[in-house]
Amino acid sequence: MTDVKVPVLGESITEATLGEWLKKPGDAVKADEPIASLETDKVSVEVPSPVAGVMGEQFFKVGDTVEVGAVIAVVGEGGAAAAPSPSPAPAAAPAPAPAPAPATDAAALSPSVRRAVLETGVDPSTVQGTGRDGRLTKDDVVAAAAAKPAAAAPAAAPAPAPAPAASGRKEERVRMTRLRQTVAKRLKEAQNTAAMLTTFNDVDMTEVIAARTKYKDLFEKKHGVRLGFMGFFVKAAVQALRDIPSVNASIDGDEIVYHDYADISVAVSAPQGLVVPVIRDAQDLSVAGIEKTIGDFGKRAKDGTLKMDEMKGGTFTISNGGVFGSLMSTPIINPPQSAVLGLHRIEDRPVVRDGQVVVRPMMYLALSYDHRLIDGREAVTFLVALKNAIEDPTRLLIDL
């Protein structure tokens, strides 16, 4: 038997939550094939089998806390377990045939789909995948789960007994994921530690929208990625951070740490909650480079394949609540950073231009900052610099 141990999970991370067993005792496993998934403070991590063989005893249940280095299961080094299938092939071929299919399908599911399957109880073998090559997506599982009550309704209707119970109020208790616990803890720490203040401004998106409309097809053809608004905002933020370095700084004890680089954290929605990967050295990237990085983060966040190192550090955060329809918010700082920019939805509003009331696509900007380090004048100056760059994107090209 070979021990399966919890791998090193990253700097300062000593434990995780067992999120899911991907193999059952008795299942055949290949070397390096994932047999379990762990939830850490930031991402899901798959635990591979160290050898090929048969899944043995599992020492922890889903939801248990496991420490780095702990033995969570054993694998029997039984190469013969996979070999018997060729010898009894003539007689045994019909029986094993159905069994491997679901096992193979389950192993091929992405972490986000496996999590959705675990949470909804949907049998993935009964769902038709709409992804590439017929692969299941999270939306497929959610849709199948939503359809289940409808299918069960006719069978439940004839039964008179459950009727009284249906009128009662119900509650469900669900254990908080480790990610949600960590987010709650860190956000509360930020409120308790920083002297947080939020300053607002609005920005006319007319010119950026026009530029995006004019060049989006050429941009996608050349760079292989869609041209969004985040590329403009990250680029504008980098310039504003250079002019107002305190917004890009942090407090360490009784010292202020100034950074001559801009590592921009971007909030991305993932199945297990909000994650914040970091665009490293954003000051050296073009708009195309920024968009490619963000697109890659978004895809891998949905698949649950973001790496721990990709979410460490960061000197400034941009959170786009506008994609969910938010009109205005007061974002919370991501410690140890000292500021976070909140973007919101774009909507047509009447504004005055040259003495005339006209309709323009406007967006509210919100900068939450640590008042211990950043003065109100600096916060306002930062937002005005950002606003000017977005309202006149040429500034981004000629570095104004």
PDB file of N, CA and C in Angstrom, residues 37-117:
ATOM      1  N   SER A  37     -10.248  16.163  -4.157  1.00  0.00           N
ATOM      2  CA  SER A  37     -10.050  17.608  -4.290  1.00  0.00           C
ATOM      3  C   SER A  37     -10.117  18.238  -2.909  1.00  0.00           C
ATOM      4  N   LEU A  38      -9.262  19.220  -2.703  1.00  0.00           N
ATOM      5  CA  LEU A  38      -9.184  19.925  -1.427  1.00  0.00           C
ATOM      6  C   LEU A  38      -9.557  21.384  -1.640  1.00  0.00           C
ATOM      7  N   GLU A  39     -10.230  21.972  -0.677  1.00  0.00           N
ATOM      8  CA  GLU A  39     -10.539  23.398  -0.707  1.00  0.00           C
ATOM      9  C   GLU A  39      -9.591  24.113   0.235  1.00  0.00           C
ATOM     10  N   THR A  40      -8.831  25.058  -0.316  1.00  0.00           N
ATOM     11  CA  THR A  40      -7.957  25.880   0.509  1.00  0.00           C
ATOM     12  C   THR A  40      -8.612  27.243   0.678  1.00  0.00           C
ATOM     13  N   ASP A  41      -7.856  28.161   1.267  1.00  0.00           N
ATOM     14  CA  ASP A  41      -8.398  29.508   1.478  1.00  0.00           C
ATOM     15  C   ASP A  41      -8.720  30.210   0.168  1.00  0.00           C
ATOM     16  N   LYS A  42      -8.090  29.771  -0.930  1.00  0.00           N
ATOM     17  CA  LYS A  42      -8.231  30.522  -2.166  1.00  0.00           C
ATOM     18  C   LYS A  42      -8.713  29.694  -3.347  1.00  0.00           C
ATOM     19  N   VAL A  43      -8.228  28.471  -3.481  1.00  0.00           N
ATOM     20  CA  VAL A  43      -8.583  27.680  -4.661  1.00  0.00           C
ATOM     21  C   VAL A  43      -8.823  26.232  -4.284  1.00  0.00           C
ATOM     22  N   SER A  44      -9.336  25.473  -5.250  1.00  0.00           N
ATOM     23  CA  SER A  44      -9.456  24.028  -5.097  1.00  0.00           C
ATOM     24  C   SER A  44      -8.189  23.382  -5.636  1.00  0.00           C
ATOM     25  N   VAL A  45      -7.702  22.377  -4.926  1.00  0.00           N
ATOM     26  CA  VAL A  45      -6.474  21.686  -5.310  1.00  0.00           C
ATOM     27  C   VAL A  45      -6.771  20.205  -5.427  1.00  0.00           C
ATOM     28  N   GLU A  46      -6.358  19.600  -6.520  1.00  0.00           N
ATOM     29  CA  GLU A  46      -6.558  18.170  -6.702  1.00  0.00           C
ATOM     30  C   GLU A  46      -5.372  17.392  -6.155  1.00  0.00           C
ATOM     31  N   VAL A  47      -5.661  16.258  -5.509  1.00  0.00           N
ATOM     32  CA  VAL A  47      -4.622  15.394  -4.963  1.00  0.00           C
ATOM     33  C   VAL A  47      -4.451  14.205  -5.912  1.00  0.00           C
ATOM     34  N   PRO A  48      -3.276  14.051  -6.540  1.00  0.00           N
ATOM     35  CA  PRO A  48      -3.072  12.947  -7.475  1.00  0.00           C
ATOM     36  C   PRO A  48      -2.640  11.670  -6.771  1.00  0.00           C
ATOM     37  N   SER A  49      -2.888  10.547  -7.399  1.00  0.00           N
ATOM     38  CA  SER A  49      -2.412   9.276  -6.868  1.00  0.00           C
ATOM     39  C   SER A  49      -0.919   9.158  -7.138  1.00  0.00           C
ATOM     40  N   PRO A  50      -0.122   8.783  -6.142  1.00  0.00           N
ATOM     41  CA  PRO A  50       1.323   8.676  -6.364  1.00  0.00           C
ATOM     42  C   PRO A  50       1.709   7.474  -7.222  1.00  0.00           C
ATOM     43  N   VAL A  51       0.815   6.475  -7.319  1.00  0.00           N
ATOM     44  CA  VAL A  51       1.124   5.262  -8.085  1.00  0.00           C
ATOM     45  C   VAL A  51      -0.125   4.787  -8.808  1.00  0.00           C
ATOM     46  N   ALA A  52       0.069   3.870  -9.732  1.00  0.00           N
ATOM     47  CA  ALA A  52      -1.061   3.202 -10.383  1.00  0.00           C
ATOM     48  C   ALA A  52      -1.473   2.018  -9.524  1.00  0.00           C
ATOM     49  N   GLY A  53      -2.751   1.760  -9.432  1.00  0.00           N
ATOM     50  CA  GLY A  53      -3.207   0.643  -8.619  1.00  0.00           C
ATOM     51  C   GLY A  53      -4.691   0.702  -8.361  1.00  0.00           C
ATOM     52  N   VAL A  54      -5.067   0.345  -7.128  1.00  0.00           N
ATOM     53  CA  VAL A  54      -6.478   0.297  -6.746  1.00  0.00           C
ATOM     54  C   VAL A  54      -6.687   1.186  -5.526  1.00  0.00           C
ATOM     55  N   MET A  55      -7.734   1.997  -5.558  1.00  0.00           N
ATOM     56  CA  MET A  55      -8.051   2.881  -4.433  1.00  0.00           C
ATOM     57  C   MET A  55      -8.345   2.051  -3.199  1.00  0.00           C
ATOM     58  N   GLY A  56      -7.631   2.344  -2.122  1.00  0.00           N
ATOM     59  CA  GLY A  56      -7.828   1.610  -0.874  1.00  0.00           C
ATOM     60  C   GLY A  56      -8.647   2.402   0.129  1.00  0.00           C
ATOM     61  N   GLU A  57      -8.320   2.258   1.392  1.00  0.00           N
ATOM     62  CA  GLU A  57      -9.103   2.890   2.461  1.00  0.00           C
ATOM     63  C   GLU A  57      -8.933   4.400   2.443  1.00  0.00           C
ATOM     64  N   GLN A  58     -10.031   5.102   2.716  1.00  0.00           N
ATOM     65  CA  GLN A  58     -10.022   6.563   2.815  1.00  0.00           C
ATOM     66  C   GLN A  58     -10.250   6.946   4.273  1.00  0.00           C
ATOM     67  N   PHE A  59      -9.360   7.773   4.815  1.00  0.00           N
ATOM     68  CA  PHE A  59      -9.357   8.029   6.258  1.00  0.00           C
ATOM     69  C   PHE A  59     -10.129   9.281   6.670  1.00  0.00           C
ATOM     70  N   PHE A  60     -10.611  10.046   5.704  1.00  0.00           N
ATOM     71  CA  PHE A  60     -11.346  11.266   6.028  1.00  0.00           C
ATOM     72  C   PHE A  60     -12.622  11.328   5.202  1.00  0.00           C
ATOM     73  N   LYS A  61     -13.605  12.071   5.726  1.00  0.00           N
ATOM     74  CA  LYS A  61     -14.875  12.282   5.032  1.00  0.00           C
ATOM     75  C   LYS A  61     -14.885  13.662   4.385  1.00  0.00           C
ATOM     76  N   VAL A  62     -15.771  13.827   3.400  1.00  0.00           N
ATOM     77  CA  VAL A  62     -15.952  15.136   2.774  1.00  0.00           C
ATOM     78  C   VAL A  62     -16.348  16.144   3.852  1.00  0.00           C
ATOM     79  N   GLY A  63     -15.671  17.286   3.865  1.00  0.00           N
ATOM     80  CA  GLY A  63     -15.941  18.315   4.866  1.00  0.00           C
ATOM     81  C   GLY A  63     -14.941  18.315   6.010  1.00  0.00           C
ATOM     82  N   ASP A  64     -14.139  17.248   6.144  1.00  0.00           N
ATOM     83  CA  ASP A  64     -13.142  17.182   7.216  1.00  0.00           C
ATOM     84  C   ASP A  64     -11.986  18.134   6.917  1.00  0.00           C
ATOM     85  N   THR A  65     -11.365  18.636   7.974  1.00  0.00           N
ATOM     86  CA  THR A  65     -10.168  19.462   7.837  1.00  0.00           C
ATOM     87  C   THR A  65      -8.939  18.561   7.859  1.00  0.00           C
ATOM     88  N   VAL A  66      -8.062  18.723   6.894  1.00  0.00           N
ATOM     89  CA  VAL A  66      -6.850  17.904   6.803  1.00  0.00           C
ATOM     90  C   VAL A  66      -5.633  18.817   6.779  1.00  0.00           C
ATOM     91  N   GLU A  67      -4.563  18.387   7.430  1.00  0.00           N
ATOM     92  CA  GLU A  67      -3.342  19.183   7.484  1.00  0.00           C
ATOM     93  C   GLU A  67      -2.369  18.755   6.401  1.00  0.00           C
ATOM     94  N   VAL A  68      -1.492  19.677   6.020  1.00  0.00           N
ATOM     95  CA  VAL A  68      -0.464  19.370   5.033  1.00  0.00           C
ATOM     96  C   VAL A  68       0.389  18.209   5.542  1.00  0.00           C
ATOM     97  N   GLY A  69       0.585  17.218   4.688  1.00  0.00           N
ATOM     98  CA  GLY A  69       1.386  16.054   5.061  1.00  0.00           C
ATOM     99  C   GLY A  69       0.594  14.915   5.645  1.00  0.00           C
ATOM    100  N   ALA A  70      -0.690  15.139   5.951  1.00  0.00           N
ATOM    101  CA  ALA A  70      -1.511  14.080   6.542  1.00  0.00           C
ATOM    102  C   ALA A  70      -1.814  13.009   5.498  1.00  0.00           C
ATOM    103  N   VAL A  71      -1.875  11.745   5.952  1.00  0.00           N
ATOM    104  CA  VAL A  71      -2.237  10.643   5.061  1.00  0.00           C
ATOM    105  C   VAL A  71      -3.763  10.571   4.997  1.00  0.00           C
ATOM    106  N   ILE A  72      -4.313  10.782   3.813  1.00  0.00           N
ATOM    107  CA  ILE A  72      -5.777  10.798   3.689  1.00  0.00           C
ATOM    108  C   ILE A  72      -6.332   9.499   3.126  1.00  0.00           C
ATOM    109  N   ALA A  73      -5.456   8.690   2.495  1.00  0.00           N
ATOM    110  CA  ALA A  73      -5.916   7.427   1.904  1.00  0.00           C
ATOM    111  C   ALA A  73      -4.699   6.585   1.557  1.00  0.00           C
ATOM    112  N   VAL A  74      -4.963   5.357   1.108  1.00  0.00           N
ATOM    113  CA  VAL A  74      -3.892   4.495   0.612  1.00  0.00           C
ATOM    114  C   VAL A  74      -4.305   3.936  -0.747  1.00  0.00           C
ATOM    115  N   VAL A  75      -3.311   3.664  -1.561  1.00  0.00           N
ATOM    116  CA  VAL A  75      -3.534   3.060  -2.875  1.00  0.00           C
ATOM    117  C   VAL A  75      -2.729   1.770  -2.939  1.00  0.00           C
ATOM    118  N   GLY A  76      -3.415   0.690  -3.292  1.00  0.00           N
ATOM    119  CA  GLY A  76      -2.729  -0.583  -3.460  1.00  0.00           C
ATOM    120  C   GLY A  76      -2.049  -0.639  -4.809  1.00  0.00           C
ATOM    121  N   GLU A  77      -0.750  -0.952  -4.795  1.00  0.00           N
ATOM    122  CA  GLU A  77       0.010  -0.984  -6.042  1.00  0.00           C
ATOM    123  C   GLU A  77      -0.320  -2.261  -6.791  1.00  0.00           C
ATOM    124  N   GLY A  78      -1.492  -2.313  -7.365  1.00  0.00           N
ATOM    125  CA  GLY A  78      -1.956  -3.506  -8.054  1.00  0.00           C
ATOM    126  C   GLY A  78      -2.037  -3.292  -9.533  1.00  0.00           C
ATOM    127  N   GLY A  79      -0.901  -3.381 -10.219  1.00  0.00           N
ATOM    128  CA  GLY A  79      -0.940  -3.272 -11.676  1.00  0.00           C
ATOM    129  C   GLY A  79      -1.801  -4.363 -12.268  1.00  0.00           C
ATOM    130  N   ALA A  80      -1.914  -5.486 -11.513  1.00  0.00           N
ATOM    131  CA  ALA A  80      -2.719  -6.593 -12.007  1.00  0.00           C
ATOM    132  C   ALA A  80      -4.182  -6.250 -12.039  1.00  0.00           C
ATOM    133  N   ALA A  81      -4.569  -5.231 -11.261  1.00  0.00           N
ATOM    134  CA  ALA A  81      -5.984  -4.866 -11.219  1.00  0.00           C
ATOM    135  C   ALA A  81      -6.449  -4.376 -12.581  1.00  0.00           C
ATOM    136  N   ALA A  82      -5.545  -3.730 -13.311  1.00  0.00           N
ATOM    137  CA  ALA A  82      -5.923  -3.256 -14.630  1.00  0.00           C
ATOM    138  C   ALA A  82      -5.711  -4.328 -15.688  1.00  0.00           C
ATOM    139  N   ALA A  83      -4.773  -5.285 -15.386  1.00  0.00           N
ATOM    140  CA  ALA A  83      -4.435  -6.291 -16.379  1.00  0.00           C
ATOM    141  C   ALA A  83      -5.497  -7.350 -16.607  1.00  0.00           C
ATOM    142  N   PRO A  84      -6.265  -7.784 -15.539  1.00  0.00           N
ATOM    143  CA  PRO A  84      -7.202  -8.869 -15.730  1.00  0.00           C
ATOM    144  C   PRO A  84      -8.175  -8.646 -16.865  1.00  0.00           C
ATOM    145  N   SER A  85      -8.503  -7.417 -17.209  1.00  0.00           N
ATOM    146  CA  SER A  85      -9.513  -7.197 -18.222  1.00  0.00           C
ATOM    147  C   SER A  85      -9.167  -7.822 -19.564  1.00  0.00           C
ATOM    148  N   PRO A  86      -7.848  -7.821 -20.000  1.00  0.00           N
ATOM    149  CA  PRO A  86      -7.590  -8.457 -21.277  1.00  0.00           C
ATOM    150  C   PRO A  86      -7.816  -9.962 -21.269  1.00  0.00           C
ATOM    151  N   SER A  87      -7.424 -10.689 -20.151  1.00  0.00           N
ATOM    152  CA  SER A  87      -7.526 -12.130 -20.157  1.00  0.00           C
ATOM    153  C   SER A  87      -8.951 -12.624 -20.212  1.00  0.00           C
ATOM    154  N   PRO A  88      -9.872 -12.124 -19.328  1.00  0.00           N
ATOM    155  CA  PRO A  88     -11.242 -12.602 -19.432  1.00  0.00           C
ATOM    156  C   PRO A  88     -12.037 -11.797 -20.432  1.00  0.00           C
ATOM    157  N   ALA A  89     -11.369 -11.206 -21.421  1.00  0.00           N
ATOM    158  CA  ALA A  89     -12.067 -10.318 -22.349  1.00  0.00           C
ATOM    159  C   ALA A  89     -13.284 -10.938 -23.002  1.00  0.00           C
ATOM    160  N   PRO A  90     -13.209 -12.220 -23.472  1.00  0.00           N
ATOM    161  CA  PRO A  90     -14.380 -12.723 -24.186  1.00  0.00           C
ATOM    162  C   PRO A  90     -15.621 -12.780 -23.337  1.00  0.00           C
ATOM    163  N   ALA A  91     -15.503 -13.291 -22.070  1.00  0.00           N
ATOM    164  CA  ALA A  91     -16.700 -13.460 -21.250  1.00  0.00           C
ATOM    165  C   ALA A  91     -17.047 -12.195 -20.509  1.00  0.00           C
ATOM    166  N   ALA A  92     -16.018 -11.465 -20.067  1.00  0.00           N
ATOM    167  CA  ALA A  92     -16.295 -10.326 -19.185  1.00  0.00           C
ATOM    168  C   ALA A  92     -16.551  -9.044 -19.942  1.00  0.00           C
ATOM    169  N   ALA A  93     -16.312  -9.030 -21.256  1.00  0.00           N
ATOM    170  CA  ALA A  93     -16.450  -7.774 -21.997  1.00  0.00           C
ATOM    171  C   ALA A  93     -17.790  -7.109 -21.830  1.00  0.00           C
ATOM    172  N   PRO A  94     -18.933  -7.854 -21.879  1.00  0.00           N
ATOM    173  CA  PRO A  94     -20.215  -7.151 -21.768  1.00  0.00           C
ATOM    174  C   PRO A  94     -20.406  -6.494 -20.427  1.00  0.00           C
ATOM    175  N   ALA A  95     -19.962  -7.171 -19.319  1.00  0.00           N
ATOM    176  CA  ALA A  95     -20.243  -6.629 -17.987  1.00  0.00           C
ATOM    177  C   ALA A  95     -19.458  -5.377 -17.689  1.00  0.00           C
ATOM    178  N   PRO A  96     -18.102  -5.369 -17.904  1.00  0.00           N
ATOM    179  CA  PRO A  96     -17.359  -4.165 -17.560  1.00  0.00           C
ATOM    180  C   PRO A  96     -17.673  -2.985 -18.438  1.00  0.00           C
ATOM    181  N   ALA A  97     -18.185  -3.239 -19.650  1.00  0.00           N
ATOM    182  CA  ALA A  97     -18.348  -2.141 -20.602  1.00  0.00           C
ATOM    183  C   ALA A  97     -19.103  -0.958 -20.054  1.00  0.00           C
ATOM    184  N   PRO A  98     -20.272  -1.146 -19.379  1.00  0.00           N
ATOM    185  CA  PRO A  98     -20.985   0.029 -18.892  1.00  0.00           C
ATOM    186  C   PRO A  98     -20.251   0.725 -17.768  1.00  0.00           C
ATOM    187  N   ALA A  99     -19.535  -0.059 -16.926  1.00  0.00           N
ATOM    188  CA  ALA A  99     -18.935   0.532 -15.734  1.00  0.00           C
ATOM    189  C   ALA A  99     -17.853   1.546 -16.039  1.00  0.00           C
ATOM    190  N   PRO A 100     -16.880   1.233 -16.953  1.00  0.00           N
ATOM    191  CA  PRO A 100     -15.832   2.199 -17.188  1.00  0.00           C
ATOM    192  C   PRO A 100     -16.319   3.512 -17.743  1.00  0.00           C
ATOM    193  N   ALA A 101     -17.426   3.509 -18.501  1.00  0.00           N
ATOM    194  CA  ALA A 101     -17.862   4.754 -19.133  1.00  0.00           C
ATOM    195  C   ALA A 101     -18.140   5.846 -18.141  1.00  0.00           C
ATOM    196  N   PRO A 102     -19.011   5.564 -17.093  1.00  0.00           N
ATOM    197  CA  PRO A 102     -19.242   6.630 -16.148  1.00  0.00           C
ATOM    198  C   PRO A 102     -17.986   7.019 -15.415  1.00  0.00           C
ATOM    199  N   ALA A 103     -17.125   6.007 -15.071  1.00  0.00           N
ATOM    200  CA  ALA A 103     -15.913   6.325 -14.325  1.00  0.00           C
ATOM    201  C   ALA A 103     -15.022   7.247 -15.138  1.00  0.00           C
ATOM    202  N   THR A 104     -14.900   6.921 -16.450  1.00  0.00           N
ATOM    203  CA  THR A 104     -14.064   7.763 -17.298  1.00  0.00           C
ATOM    204  C   THR A 104     -14.657   9.158 -17.414  1.00  0.00           C
ATOM    205  N   ASP A 105     -15.973   9.241 -17.581  1.00  0.00           N
ATOM    206  CA  ASP A 105     -16.619  10.553 -17.681  1.00  0.00           C
ATOM    207  C   ASP A 105     -16.391  11.366 -16.417  1.00  0.00           C
ATOM    208  N   ALA A 106     -16.540  10.732 -15.264  1.00  0.00           N
ATOM    209  CA  ALA A 106     -16.389  11.451 -13.994  1.00  0.00           C
ATOM    210  C   ALA A 106     -14.981  11.991 -13.853  1.00  0.00           C
ATOM    211  N   ALA A 107     -13.998  11.174 -14.275  1.00  0.00           N
ATOM    212  CA  ALA A 107     -12.614  11.617 -14.147  1.00  0.00           C
ATOM    213  C   ALA A 107     -12.333  12.801 -15.054  1.00  0.00           C
ATOM    214  N   ALA A 108     -13.084  12.893 -16.156  1.00  0.00           N
ATOM    215  CA  ALA A 108     -12.835  13.961 -17.123  1.00  0.00           C
ATOM    216  C   ALA A 108     -13.530  15.262 -16.762  1.00  0.00           C
ATOM    217  N   LEU A 109     -14.401  15.229 -15.762  1.00  0.00           N
ATOM    218  CA  LEU A 109     -15.124  16.447 -15.388  1.00  0.00           C
ATOM    219  C   LEU A 109     -14.173  17.460 -14.795  1.00  0.00           C
ATOM    220  N   SER A 110     -14.417  18.748 -15.096  1.00  0.00           N
ATOM    221  CA  SER A 110     -13.612  19.809 -14.498  1.00  0.00           C
ATOM    222  C   SER A 110     -14.013  19.955 -13.029  1.00  0.00           C
ATOM    223  N   PRO A 111     -13.132  20.558 -12.201  1.00  0.00           N
ATOM    224  CA  PRO A 111     -13.454  20.732 -10.781  1.00  0.00           C
ATOM    225  C   PRO A 111     -14.769  21.462 -10.546  1.00  0.00           C
ATOM    226  N   SER A 112     -15.072  22.484 -11.360  1.00  0.00           N
ATOM    227  CA  SER A 112     -16.312  23.239 -11.146  1.00  0.00           C
ATOM    228  C   SER A 112     -17.532  22.378 -11.433  1.00  0.00           C
ATOM    229  N   VAL A 113     -17.427  21.503 -12.458  1.00  0.00           N
ATOM    230  CA  VAL A 113     -18.555  20.622 -12.789  1.00  0.00           C
ATOM    231  C   VAL A 113     -18.710  19.559 -11.701  1.00  0.00           C
ATOM    232  N   ARG A 114     -17.576  19.017 -11.239  1.00  0.00           N
ATOM    233  CA  ARG A 114     -17.666  18.013 -10.165  1.00  0.00           C
ATOM    234  C   ARG A 114     -18.310  18.611  -8.914  1.00  0.00           C
ATOM    235  N   ARG A 115     -17.944  19.870  -8.621  1.00  0.00           N
ATOM    236  CA  ARG A 115     -18.533  20.526  -7.446  1.00  0.00           C
ATOM    237  C   ARG A 115     -20.041  20.698  -7.627  1.00  0.00           C
ATOM    238  N   ALA A 116     -20.449  21.101  -8.837  1.00  0.00           N
ATOM    239  CA  ALA A 116     -21.883  21.271  -9.096  1.00  0.00           C
ATOM    240  C   ALA A 116     -22.614  19.946  -8.978  1.00  0.00           C
ATOM    241  N   VAL A 117     -21.985  18.869  -9.463  1.00  0.00           N
ATOM    242  CA  VAL A 117     -22.587  17.540  -9.356  1.00  0.00           C
ATOM    243  C   VAL A 117     -22.748  17.151  -7.892  1.00  0.00           C
TER     244      VAL A 117
END
